[in-house]
PDB file of N, CA and C in Angstrom:
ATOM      1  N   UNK O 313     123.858 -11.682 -26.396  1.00  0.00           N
ATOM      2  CA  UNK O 313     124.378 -11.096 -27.604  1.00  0.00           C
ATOM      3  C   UNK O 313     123.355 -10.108 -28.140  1.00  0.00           C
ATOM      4  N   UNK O 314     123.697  -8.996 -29.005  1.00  0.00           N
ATOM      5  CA  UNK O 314     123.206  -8.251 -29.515  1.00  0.00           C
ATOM      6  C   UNK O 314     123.241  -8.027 -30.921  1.00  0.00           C
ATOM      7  N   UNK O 315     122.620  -7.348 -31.785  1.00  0.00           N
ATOM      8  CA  UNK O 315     122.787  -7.226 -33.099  1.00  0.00           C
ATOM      9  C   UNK O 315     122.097  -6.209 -33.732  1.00  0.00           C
ATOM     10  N   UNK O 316     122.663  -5.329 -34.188  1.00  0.00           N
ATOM     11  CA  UNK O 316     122.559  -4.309 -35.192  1.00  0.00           C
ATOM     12  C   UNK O 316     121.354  -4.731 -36.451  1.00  0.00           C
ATOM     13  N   UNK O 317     120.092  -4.541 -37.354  1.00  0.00           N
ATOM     14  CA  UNK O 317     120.237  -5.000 -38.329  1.00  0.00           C
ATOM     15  C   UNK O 317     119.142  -3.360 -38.845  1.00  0.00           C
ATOM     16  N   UNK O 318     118.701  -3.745 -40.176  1.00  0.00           N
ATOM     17  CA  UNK O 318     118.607  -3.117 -40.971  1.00  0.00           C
ATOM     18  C   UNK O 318     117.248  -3.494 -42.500  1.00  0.00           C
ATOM     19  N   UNK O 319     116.273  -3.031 -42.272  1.00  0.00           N
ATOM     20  CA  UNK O 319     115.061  -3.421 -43.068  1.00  0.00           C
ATOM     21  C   UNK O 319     114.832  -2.095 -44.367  1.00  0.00           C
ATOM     22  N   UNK O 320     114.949  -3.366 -45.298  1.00  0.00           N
ATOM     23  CA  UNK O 320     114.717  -2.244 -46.547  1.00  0.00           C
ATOM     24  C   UNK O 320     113.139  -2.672 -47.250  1.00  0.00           C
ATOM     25  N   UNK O 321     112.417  -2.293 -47.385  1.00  0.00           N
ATOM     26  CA  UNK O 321     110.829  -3.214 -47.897  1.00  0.00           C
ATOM     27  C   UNK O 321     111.239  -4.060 -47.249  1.00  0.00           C
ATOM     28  N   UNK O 322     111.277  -5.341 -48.176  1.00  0.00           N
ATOM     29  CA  UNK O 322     110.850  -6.562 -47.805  1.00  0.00           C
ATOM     30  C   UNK O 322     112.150  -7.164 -47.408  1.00  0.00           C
ATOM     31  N   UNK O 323     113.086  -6.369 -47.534  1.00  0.00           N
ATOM     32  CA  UNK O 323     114.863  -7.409 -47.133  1.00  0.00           C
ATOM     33  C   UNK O 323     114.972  -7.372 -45.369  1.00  0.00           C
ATOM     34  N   UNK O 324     115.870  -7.926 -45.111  1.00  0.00           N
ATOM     35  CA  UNK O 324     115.890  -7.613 -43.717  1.00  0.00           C
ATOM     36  C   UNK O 324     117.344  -8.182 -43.335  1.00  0.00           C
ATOM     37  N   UNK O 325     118.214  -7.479 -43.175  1.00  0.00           N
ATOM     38  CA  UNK O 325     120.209  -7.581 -42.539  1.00  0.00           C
ATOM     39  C   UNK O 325     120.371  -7.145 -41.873  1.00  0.00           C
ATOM     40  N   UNK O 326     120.895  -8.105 -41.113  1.00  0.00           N
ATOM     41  CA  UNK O 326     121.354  -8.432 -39.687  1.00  0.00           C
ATOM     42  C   UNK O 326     122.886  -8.493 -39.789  1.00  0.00           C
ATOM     43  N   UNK O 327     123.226  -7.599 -38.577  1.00  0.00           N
ATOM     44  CA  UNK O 327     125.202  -7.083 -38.235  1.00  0.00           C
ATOM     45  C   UNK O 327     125.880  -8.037 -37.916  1.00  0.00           C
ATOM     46  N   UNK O 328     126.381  -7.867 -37.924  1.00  0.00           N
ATOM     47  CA  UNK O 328     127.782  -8.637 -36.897  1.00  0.00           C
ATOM     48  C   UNK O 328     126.887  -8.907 -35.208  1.00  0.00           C
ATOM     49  N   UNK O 329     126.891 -10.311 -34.459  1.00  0.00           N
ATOM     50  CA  UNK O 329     127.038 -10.232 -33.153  1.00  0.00           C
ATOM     51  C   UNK O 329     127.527  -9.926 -32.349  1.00  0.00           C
ATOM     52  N   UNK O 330     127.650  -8.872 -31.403  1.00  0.00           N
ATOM     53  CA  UNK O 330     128.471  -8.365 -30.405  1.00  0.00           C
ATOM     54  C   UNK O 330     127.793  -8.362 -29.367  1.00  0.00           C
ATOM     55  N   UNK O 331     128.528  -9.033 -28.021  1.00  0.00           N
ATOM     56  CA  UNK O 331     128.296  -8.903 -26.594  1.00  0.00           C
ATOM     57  C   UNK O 331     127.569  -7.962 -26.224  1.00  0.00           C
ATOM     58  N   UNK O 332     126.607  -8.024 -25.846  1.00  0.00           N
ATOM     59  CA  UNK O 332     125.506  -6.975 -24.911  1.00  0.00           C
ATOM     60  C   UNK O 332     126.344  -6.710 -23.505  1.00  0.00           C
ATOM     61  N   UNK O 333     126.119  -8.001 -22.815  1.00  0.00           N
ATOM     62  CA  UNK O 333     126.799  -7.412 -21.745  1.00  0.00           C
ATOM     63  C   UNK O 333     127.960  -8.818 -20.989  1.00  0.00           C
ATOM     64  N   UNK O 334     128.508  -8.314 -20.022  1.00  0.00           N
ATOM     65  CA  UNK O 334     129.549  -9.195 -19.735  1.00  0.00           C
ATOM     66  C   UNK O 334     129.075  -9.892 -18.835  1.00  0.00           C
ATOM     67  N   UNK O 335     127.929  -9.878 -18.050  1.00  0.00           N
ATOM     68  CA  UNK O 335     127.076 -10.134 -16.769  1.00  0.00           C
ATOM     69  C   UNK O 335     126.705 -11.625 -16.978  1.00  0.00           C
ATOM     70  N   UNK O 336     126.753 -12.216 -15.816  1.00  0.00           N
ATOM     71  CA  UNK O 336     126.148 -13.578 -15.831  1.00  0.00           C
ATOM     72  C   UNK O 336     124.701 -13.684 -15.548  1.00  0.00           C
ATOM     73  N   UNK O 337     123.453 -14.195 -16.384  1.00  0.00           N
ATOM     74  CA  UNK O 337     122.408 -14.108 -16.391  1.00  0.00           C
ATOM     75  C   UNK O 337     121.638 -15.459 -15.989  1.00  0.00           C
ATOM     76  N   UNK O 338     120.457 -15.209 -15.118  1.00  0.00           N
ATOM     77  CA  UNK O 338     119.769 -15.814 -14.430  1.00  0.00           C
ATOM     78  C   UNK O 338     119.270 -16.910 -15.829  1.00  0.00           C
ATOM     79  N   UNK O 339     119.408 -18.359 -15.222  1.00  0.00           N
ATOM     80  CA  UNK O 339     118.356 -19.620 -16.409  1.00  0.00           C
ATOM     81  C   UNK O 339     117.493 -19.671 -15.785  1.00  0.00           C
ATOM     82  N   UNK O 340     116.326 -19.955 -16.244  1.00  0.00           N
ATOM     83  CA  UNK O 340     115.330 -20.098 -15.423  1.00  0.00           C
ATOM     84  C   UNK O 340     114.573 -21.704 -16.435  1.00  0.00           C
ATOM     85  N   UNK O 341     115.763 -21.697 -17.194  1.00  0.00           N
ATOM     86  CA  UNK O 341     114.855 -23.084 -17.775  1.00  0.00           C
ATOM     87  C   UNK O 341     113.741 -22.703 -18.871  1.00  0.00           C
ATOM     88  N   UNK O 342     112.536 -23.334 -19.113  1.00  0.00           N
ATOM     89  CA  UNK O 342     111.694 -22.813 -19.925  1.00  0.00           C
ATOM     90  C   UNK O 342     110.906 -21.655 -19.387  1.00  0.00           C
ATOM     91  N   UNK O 343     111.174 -20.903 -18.077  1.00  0.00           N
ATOM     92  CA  UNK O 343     110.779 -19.575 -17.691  1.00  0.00           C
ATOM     93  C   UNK O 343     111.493 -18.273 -18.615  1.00  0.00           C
ATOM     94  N   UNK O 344     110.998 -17.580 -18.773  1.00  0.00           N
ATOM     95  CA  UNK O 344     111.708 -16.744 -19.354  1.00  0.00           C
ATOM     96  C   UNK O 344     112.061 -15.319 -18.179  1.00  0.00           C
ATOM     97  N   UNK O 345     113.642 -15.007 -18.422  1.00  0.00           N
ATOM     98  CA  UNK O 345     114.459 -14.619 -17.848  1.00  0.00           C
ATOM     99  C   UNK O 345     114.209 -12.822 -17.548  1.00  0.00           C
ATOM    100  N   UNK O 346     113.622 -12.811 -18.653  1.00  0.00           N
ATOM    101  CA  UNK O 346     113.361 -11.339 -19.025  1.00  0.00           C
ATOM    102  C   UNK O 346     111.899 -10.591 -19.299  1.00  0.00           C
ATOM    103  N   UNK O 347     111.831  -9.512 -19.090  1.00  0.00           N
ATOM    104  CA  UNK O 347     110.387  -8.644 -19.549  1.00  0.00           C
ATOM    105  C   UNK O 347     110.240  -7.778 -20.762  1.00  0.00           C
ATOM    106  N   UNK O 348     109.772  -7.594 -21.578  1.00  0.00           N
ATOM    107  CA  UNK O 348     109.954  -6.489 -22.630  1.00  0.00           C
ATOM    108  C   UNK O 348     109.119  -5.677 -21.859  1.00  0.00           C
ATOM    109  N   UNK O 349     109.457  -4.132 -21.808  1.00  0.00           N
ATOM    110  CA  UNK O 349     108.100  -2.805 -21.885  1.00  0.00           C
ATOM    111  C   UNK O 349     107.821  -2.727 -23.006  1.00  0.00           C
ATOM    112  N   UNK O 350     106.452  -2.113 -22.955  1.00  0.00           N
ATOM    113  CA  UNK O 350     105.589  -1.961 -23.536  1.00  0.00           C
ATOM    114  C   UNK O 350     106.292  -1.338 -24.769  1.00  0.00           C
ATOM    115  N   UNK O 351     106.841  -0.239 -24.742  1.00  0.00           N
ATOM    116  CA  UNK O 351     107.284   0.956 -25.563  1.00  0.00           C
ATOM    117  C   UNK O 351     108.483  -0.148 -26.480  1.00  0.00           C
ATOM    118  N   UNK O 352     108.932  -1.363 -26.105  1.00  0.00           N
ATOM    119  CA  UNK O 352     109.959  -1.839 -27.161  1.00  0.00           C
ATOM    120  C   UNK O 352     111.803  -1.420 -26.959  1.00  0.00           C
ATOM    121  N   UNK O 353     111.708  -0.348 -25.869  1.00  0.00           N
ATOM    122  CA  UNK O 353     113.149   0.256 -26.100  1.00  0.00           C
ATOM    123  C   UNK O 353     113.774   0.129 -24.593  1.00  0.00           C
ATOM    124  N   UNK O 354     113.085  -0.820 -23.508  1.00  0.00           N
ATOM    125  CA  UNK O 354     113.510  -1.474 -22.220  1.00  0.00           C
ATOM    126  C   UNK O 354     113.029  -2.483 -21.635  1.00  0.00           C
ATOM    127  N   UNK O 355     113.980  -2.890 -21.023  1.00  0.00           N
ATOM    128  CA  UNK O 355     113.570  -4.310 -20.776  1.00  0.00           C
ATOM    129  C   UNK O 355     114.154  -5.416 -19.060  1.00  0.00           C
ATOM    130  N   UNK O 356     113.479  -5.911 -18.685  1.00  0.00           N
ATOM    131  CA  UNK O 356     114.216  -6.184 -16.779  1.00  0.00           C
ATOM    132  C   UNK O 356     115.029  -7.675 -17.606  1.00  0.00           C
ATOM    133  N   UNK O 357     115.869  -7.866 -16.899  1.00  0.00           N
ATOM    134  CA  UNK O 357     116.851  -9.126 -16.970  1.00  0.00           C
ATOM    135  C   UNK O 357     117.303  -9.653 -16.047  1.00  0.00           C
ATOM    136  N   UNK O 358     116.882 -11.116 -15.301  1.00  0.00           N
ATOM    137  CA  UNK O 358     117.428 -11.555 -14.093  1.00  0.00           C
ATOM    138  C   UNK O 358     118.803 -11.925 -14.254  1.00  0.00           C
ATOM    139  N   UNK O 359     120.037 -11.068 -13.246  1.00  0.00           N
ATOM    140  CA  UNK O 359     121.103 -11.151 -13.372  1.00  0.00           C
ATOM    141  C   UNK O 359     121.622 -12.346 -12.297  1.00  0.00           C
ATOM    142  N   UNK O 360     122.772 -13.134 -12.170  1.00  0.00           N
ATOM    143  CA  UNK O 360     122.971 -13.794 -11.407  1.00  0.00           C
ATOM    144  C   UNK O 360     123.400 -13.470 -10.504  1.00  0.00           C
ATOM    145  N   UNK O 361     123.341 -13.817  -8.754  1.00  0.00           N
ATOM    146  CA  UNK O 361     124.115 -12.921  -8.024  1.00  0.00           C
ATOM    147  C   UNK O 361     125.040 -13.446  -7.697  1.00  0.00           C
ATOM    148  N   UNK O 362     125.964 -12.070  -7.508  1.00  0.00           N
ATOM    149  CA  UNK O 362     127.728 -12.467  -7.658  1.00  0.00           C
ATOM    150  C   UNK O 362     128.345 -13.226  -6.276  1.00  0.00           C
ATOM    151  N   UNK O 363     127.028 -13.069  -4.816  1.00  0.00           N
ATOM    152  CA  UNK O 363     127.849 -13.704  -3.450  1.00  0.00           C
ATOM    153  C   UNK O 363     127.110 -15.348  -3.602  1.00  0.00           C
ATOM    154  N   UNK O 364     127.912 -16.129  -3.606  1.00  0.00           N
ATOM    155  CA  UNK O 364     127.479 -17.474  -4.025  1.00  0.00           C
ATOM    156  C   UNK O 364     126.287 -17.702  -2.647  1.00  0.00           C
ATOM    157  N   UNK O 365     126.233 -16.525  -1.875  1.00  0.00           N
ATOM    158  CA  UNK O 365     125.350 -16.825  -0.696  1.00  0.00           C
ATOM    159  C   UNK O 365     123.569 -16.501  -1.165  1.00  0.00           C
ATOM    160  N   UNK O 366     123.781 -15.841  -2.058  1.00  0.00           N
ATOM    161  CA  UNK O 366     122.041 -14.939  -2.512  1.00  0.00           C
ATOM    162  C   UNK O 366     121.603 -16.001  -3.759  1.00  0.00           C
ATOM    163  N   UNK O 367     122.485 -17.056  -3.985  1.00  0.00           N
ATOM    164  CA  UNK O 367     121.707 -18.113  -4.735  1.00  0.00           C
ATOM    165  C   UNK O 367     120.852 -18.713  -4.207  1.00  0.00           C
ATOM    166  N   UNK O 368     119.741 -18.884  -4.631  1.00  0.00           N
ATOM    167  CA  UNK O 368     118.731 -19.433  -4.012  1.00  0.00           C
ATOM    168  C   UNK O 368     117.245 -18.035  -3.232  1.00  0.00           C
ATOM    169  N   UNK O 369     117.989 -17.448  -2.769  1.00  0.00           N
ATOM    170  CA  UNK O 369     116.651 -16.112  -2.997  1.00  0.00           C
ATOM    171  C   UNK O 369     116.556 -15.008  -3.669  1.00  0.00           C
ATOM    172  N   UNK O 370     115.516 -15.017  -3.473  1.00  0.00           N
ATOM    173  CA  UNK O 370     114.735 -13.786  -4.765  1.00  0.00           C
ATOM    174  C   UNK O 370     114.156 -12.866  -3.925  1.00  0.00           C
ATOM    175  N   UNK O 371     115.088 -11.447  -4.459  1.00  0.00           N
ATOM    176  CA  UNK O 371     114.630 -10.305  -4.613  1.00  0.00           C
ATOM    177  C   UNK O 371     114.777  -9.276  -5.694  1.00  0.00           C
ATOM    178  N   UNK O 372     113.412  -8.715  -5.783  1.00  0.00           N
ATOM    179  CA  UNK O 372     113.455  -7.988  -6.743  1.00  0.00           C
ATOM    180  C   UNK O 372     112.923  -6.500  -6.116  1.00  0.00           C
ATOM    181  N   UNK O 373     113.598  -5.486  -6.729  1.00  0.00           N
ATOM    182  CA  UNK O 373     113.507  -4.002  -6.465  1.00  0.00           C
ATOM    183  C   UNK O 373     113.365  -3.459  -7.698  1.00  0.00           C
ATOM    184  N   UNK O 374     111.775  -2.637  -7.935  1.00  0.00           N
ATOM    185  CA  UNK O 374     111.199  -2.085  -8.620  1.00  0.00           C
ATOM    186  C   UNK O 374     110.917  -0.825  -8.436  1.00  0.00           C
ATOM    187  N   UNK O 375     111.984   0.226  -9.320  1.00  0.00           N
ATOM    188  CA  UNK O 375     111.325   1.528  -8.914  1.00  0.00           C
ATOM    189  C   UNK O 375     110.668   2.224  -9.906  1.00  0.00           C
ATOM    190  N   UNK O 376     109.605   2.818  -9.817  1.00  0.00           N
ATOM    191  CA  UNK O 376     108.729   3.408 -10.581  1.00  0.00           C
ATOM    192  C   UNK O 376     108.541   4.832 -10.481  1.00  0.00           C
ATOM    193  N   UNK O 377     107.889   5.313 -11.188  1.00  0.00           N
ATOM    194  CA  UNK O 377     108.101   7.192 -11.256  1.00  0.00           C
ATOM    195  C   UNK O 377     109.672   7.684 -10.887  1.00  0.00           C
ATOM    196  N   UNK O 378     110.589   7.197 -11.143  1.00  0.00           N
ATOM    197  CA  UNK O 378     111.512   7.857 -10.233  1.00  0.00           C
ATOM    198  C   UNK O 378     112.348   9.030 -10.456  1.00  0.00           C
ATOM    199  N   UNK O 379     112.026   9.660 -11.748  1.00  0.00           N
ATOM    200  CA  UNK O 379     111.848  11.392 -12.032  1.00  0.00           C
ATOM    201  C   UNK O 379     111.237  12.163 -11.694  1.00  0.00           C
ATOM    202  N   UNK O 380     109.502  11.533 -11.623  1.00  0.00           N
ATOM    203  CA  UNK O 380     108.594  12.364 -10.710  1.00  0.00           C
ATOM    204  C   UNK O 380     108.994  12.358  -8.994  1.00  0.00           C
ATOM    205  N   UNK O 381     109.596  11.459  -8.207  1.00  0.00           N
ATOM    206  CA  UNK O 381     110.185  11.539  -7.175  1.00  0.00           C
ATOM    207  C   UNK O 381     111.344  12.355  -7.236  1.00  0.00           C
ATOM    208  N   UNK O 382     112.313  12.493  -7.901  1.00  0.00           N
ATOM    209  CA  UNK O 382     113.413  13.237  -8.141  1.00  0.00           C
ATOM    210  C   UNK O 382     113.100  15.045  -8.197  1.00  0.00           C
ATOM    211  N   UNK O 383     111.851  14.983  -9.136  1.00  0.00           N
ATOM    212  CA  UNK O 383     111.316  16.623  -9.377  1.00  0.00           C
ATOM    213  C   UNK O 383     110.654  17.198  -8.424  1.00  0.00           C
ATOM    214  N   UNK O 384     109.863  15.782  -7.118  1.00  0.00           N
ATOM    215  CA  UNK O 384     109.463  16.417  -6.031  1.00  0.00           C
ATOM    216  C   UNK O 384     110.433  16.722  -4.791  1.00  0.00           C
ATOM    217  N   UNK O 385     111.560  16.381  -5.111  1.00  0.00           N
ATOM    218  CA  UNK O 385     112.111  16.509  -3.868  1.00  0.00           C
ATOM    219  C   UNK O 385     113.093  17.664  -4.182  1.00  0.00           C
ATOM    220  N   UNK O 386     113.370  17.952  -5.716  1.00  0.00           N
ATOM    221  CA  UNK O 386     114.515  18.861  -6.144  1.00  0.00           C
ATOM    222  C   UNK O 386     113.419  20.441  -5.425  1.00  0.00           C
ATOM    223  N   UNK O 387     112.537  20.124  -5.994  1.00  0.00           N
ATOM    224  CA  UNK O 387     111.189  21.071  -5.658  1.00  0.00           C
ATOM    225  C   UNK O 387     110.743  21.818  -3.976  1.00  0.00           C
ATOM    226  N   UNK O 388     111.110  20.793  -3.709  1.00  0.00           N
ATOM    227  CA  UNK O 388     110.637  20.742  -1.858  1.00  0.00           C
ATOM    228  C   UNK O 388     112.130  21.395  -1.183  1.00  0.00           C
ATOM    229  N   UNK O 389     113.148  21.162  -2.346  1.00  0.00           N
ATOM    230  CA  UNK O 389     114.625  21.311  -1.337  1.00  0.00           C
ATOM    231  C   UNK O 389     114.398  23.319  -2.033  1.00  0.00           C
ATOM    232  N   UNK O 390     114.281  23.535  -2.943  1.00  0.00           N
ATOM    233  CA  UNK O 390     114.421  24.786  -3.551  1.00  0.00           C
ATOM    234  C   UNK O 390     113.491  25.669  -2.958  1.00  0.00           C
ATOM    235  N   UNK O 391     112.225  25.463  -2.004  1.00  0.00           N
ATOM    236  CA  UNK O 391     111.802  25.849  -0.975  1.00  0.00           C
ATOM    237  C   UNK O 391     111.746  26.240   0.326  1.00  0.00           C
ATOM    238  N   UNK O 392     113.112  25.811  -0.028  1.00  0.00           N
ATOM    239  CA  UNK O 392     113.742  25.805   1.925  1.00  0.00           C
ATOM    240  C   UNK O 392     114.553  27.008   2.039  1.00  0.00           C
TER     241      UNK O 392
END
């Protein structure tokens, strides 16, 4: 669930709850499921997987820079 809210000084109101997402999400029990970044405005979430066969292993795919990969290759193709 998600929620809207709203800080005035010292008050602090909170929206209506509405569904984030429709996805079935990984328990991990007293592990926690999720990562905050640094910056506050993203975040990783273990989703459940949908072939009842990938229960039980773990993989995770992490991509990083992947604009600076995008700008080198838009770059390298506009060279040709």
């Amino acid at each position: 669930m998600v929620v809207s809210y709203s800080v005035d000084g010292d008050s602090f109101r909170a929206g209506r709850p509405r569904l984030w997402s429709e996805g079935q999400f990984t328990d991990r029990g007293t592990v926690r499921n999720f990562a905050l970044h640094p910056d506050g405005k993203r975040f990783a979430v273990l989703k459940t997987p949908e072939d009842s066969e990938q229960i039980g292993t773990t993989q995770v795919t992490l991509v990083t820079n992947w604009f600076d990969g995008v700008r080198r290759r838009v770059a390298a193709a506009g060279q040709n």
